[in-house]
XYZ file of C-alpha atoms in Angstrom:
174
model
C -26.848 39.704 24.453
C -23.359 39.952 23.772
C -20.744 39.592 26.250
C -18.552 42.018 27.716
C -14.814 41.515 28.654
C -14.395 43.237 31.599
C -11.625 44.560 33.860
C -12.759 44.753 37.678
C -9.986 45.422 39.769
C -8.575 47.399 42.886
C -5.317 49.499 42.504
C -3.675 52.120 44.711
C -4.048 55.943 44.127
C -0.548 55.686 42.646
C -1.602 52.835 40.191
C -0.437 49.771 41.894
C -2.358 46.505 42.044
C -0.403 44.793 44.249
C 3.113 45.173 46.344
C 6.224 44.011 44.490
C 6.276 40.629 46.096
C 2.616 40.319 45.044
C 1.091 40.986 48.373
C -2.483 42.843 48.616
C -2.648 43.328 52.189
C -3.477 46.998 51.736
C -6.613 46.565 50.008
C -9.176 48.261 52.077
C -11.168 51.326 52.457
C -10.594 54.193 55.107
C -12.865 52.675 57.681
C -15.666 55.280 57.197
C -18.177 52.935 55.846
C -16.746 49.417 56.724
C -19.883 47.525 56.507
C -21.232 49.330 53.390
C -21.607 47.399 50.077
C -19.297 48.139 47.374
C -21.070 45.973 44.827
C -18.901 42.703 44.388
C -21.634 40.314 44.837
C -24.087 42.243 41.887
C -20.955 42.319 39.799
C -19.957 38.615 40.272
C -23.499 37.735 39.562
C -22.905 39.328 35.880
C -20.154 36.985 34.696
C -19.906 33.266 34.260
C -16.376 33.350 33.104
C -13.224 34.199 34.761
C -9.925 34.576 33.247
C -6.379 35.149 35.348
C -2.722 34.859 34.984
C -1.061 31.783 36.767
C 0.554 33.785 39.635
C -2.947 35.496 40.537
C -4.660 31.765 40.334
C -1.737 30.613 42.434
C -2.084 33.440 45.051
C -5.764 32.986 45.293
C -5.318 29.552 46.403
C -3.166 30.859 49.153
C -6.177 32.497 50.711
C -8.107 29.133 50.989
C -10.527 27.316 48.733
C -10.728 28.380 45.141
C -13.700 31.682 45.282
C -14.902 31.403 41.912
C -16.342 27.706 41.858
C -19.499 27.776 39.015
C -18.099 30.011 36.548
C -15.696 28.717 33.824
C -12.141 29.538 34.690
C -9.105 30.093 32.343
C -5.625 30.137 33.910
C -2.983 32.024 31.238
C 0.563 30.090 32.004
C 3.216 28.915 29.842
C 3.439 25.872 32.380
C 2.323 22.553 31.677
C -0.581 21.976 34.182
C -3.485 19.583 34.016
C -6.802 21.186 34.122
C -8.985 20.731 37.227
C -12.942 21.164 37.889
C -12.637 25.103 38.333
C -9.857 26.162 35.594
C -8.687 25.029 32.396
C -4.884 26.250 31.904
C -4.074 27.575 28.607
C -1.585 29.757 26.868
C -4.164 30.166 23.698
C -3.835 33.375 22.263
C -6.051 35.851 24.041
C -7.691 37.164 20.773
C -8.860 33.675 19.716
C -10.144 32.866 23.386
C -12.079 36.098 23.451
C -13.577 35.791 20.022
C -14.555 32.159 20.708
C -16.147 33.220 23.992
C -18.021 36.375 22.332
C -19.494 34.101 19.969
C -21.031 31.871 22.508
C -23.969 32.828 24.611
C -23.412 33.507 28.547
C -22.711 36.304 30.916
C -19.925 38.585 30.756
C -16.428 37.651 30.839
C -13.896 38.937 34.058
C -10.281 39.612 33.756
C -9.109 39.259 37.286
C -5.347 39.804 36.921
C -2.357 39.763 36.741
C -0.566 42.415 35.206
C 0.986 40.935 32.210
C -2.487 39.396 31.412
C -3.966 42.615 31.680
C -1.370 44.261 29.651
C -2.014 41.961 26.730
C -5.634 42.757 26.936
C -5.105 46.334 26.867
C -2.652 46.293 24.056
C -4.969 44.355 21.894
C -8.075 46.524 22.838
C -10.074 43.524 24.130
C -11.571 45.169 27.315
C -14.970 46.664 26.833
C -15.496 48.216 30.666
C -13.173 49.081 33.273
C -14.363 48.628 36.904
C -11.602 50.241 38.778
C -11.639 50.900 42.537
C -8.940 53.135 43.859
C -8.144 52.263 47.233
C -7.008 55.384 49.566
C -3.383 54.319 49.866
C -0.502 55.301 48.053
C 2.132 52.634 47.833
C 5.127 54.048 46.379
C 6.090 51.020 44.260
C 4.832 47.774 43.472
C 2.992 46.043 40.213
C 1.637 48.725 38.205
C -2.087 48.438 36.653
C -0.987 50.167 33.272
C 2.189 49.258 31.461
C 4.145 51.277 29.013
C 3.061 51.858 25.194
C -0.472 51.173 25.481
C -2.811 52.123 22.583
C -5.038 54.910 23.253
C -8.609 53.834 24.297
C -11.310 56.449 24.929
C -13.698 55.659 27.527
C -16.860 56.891 28.618
C -17.722 57.119 32.314
C -21.025 55.301 33.088
C -20.659 55.640 36.956
C -18.843 56.968 39.997
C -19.290 56.622 43.665
C -17.603 56.374 46.688
C -18.035 53.891 49.585
C -15.823 53.761 52.565
C -13.060 56.033 50.962
C -12.516 53.868 48.038
C -13.598 55.958 44.584
C -15.242 53.280 42.611
C -14.969 53.993 38.502
C -16.954 52.432 36.073
C -15.933 53.122 32.288
C -16.837 51.598 29.093
C -15.076 51.900 25.564
C -16.909 54.778 23.562
């Protein structure tokens, strides 16, 4: 079974994944189905490796305990930090890391964020599937999901559904 690299992320209708200051306080549905399952647990059960940037990692820790215990974690940073039981800090070339992970047995790999790391993965065409939840909100400004000068990547829509006003789109590379 081959492992897929999956971008699973939410963005505003105008394409932002966070406010300029990194806040994600707007990440909510329209209230029409507040208790409806959006499929996160099912998705999370399909991955065993998470990859994120340092700012995303630091922000996650402000919410409390590290939420991805039991997965293999990589945090991209140019800062020198000591690894811990949850994550390995790295500045390894993303193509080398993904090549190594794809040669190993395991479940899928989740690219969590942030924008700079995602941009690197997009520009190197390393993402196999895109799960993008479009939040019913126009932010007007913030941190964009897609940067300039991306390669053309043709996708196939695998599934779309709406839960609590959130348009959930699942694409795979064709």
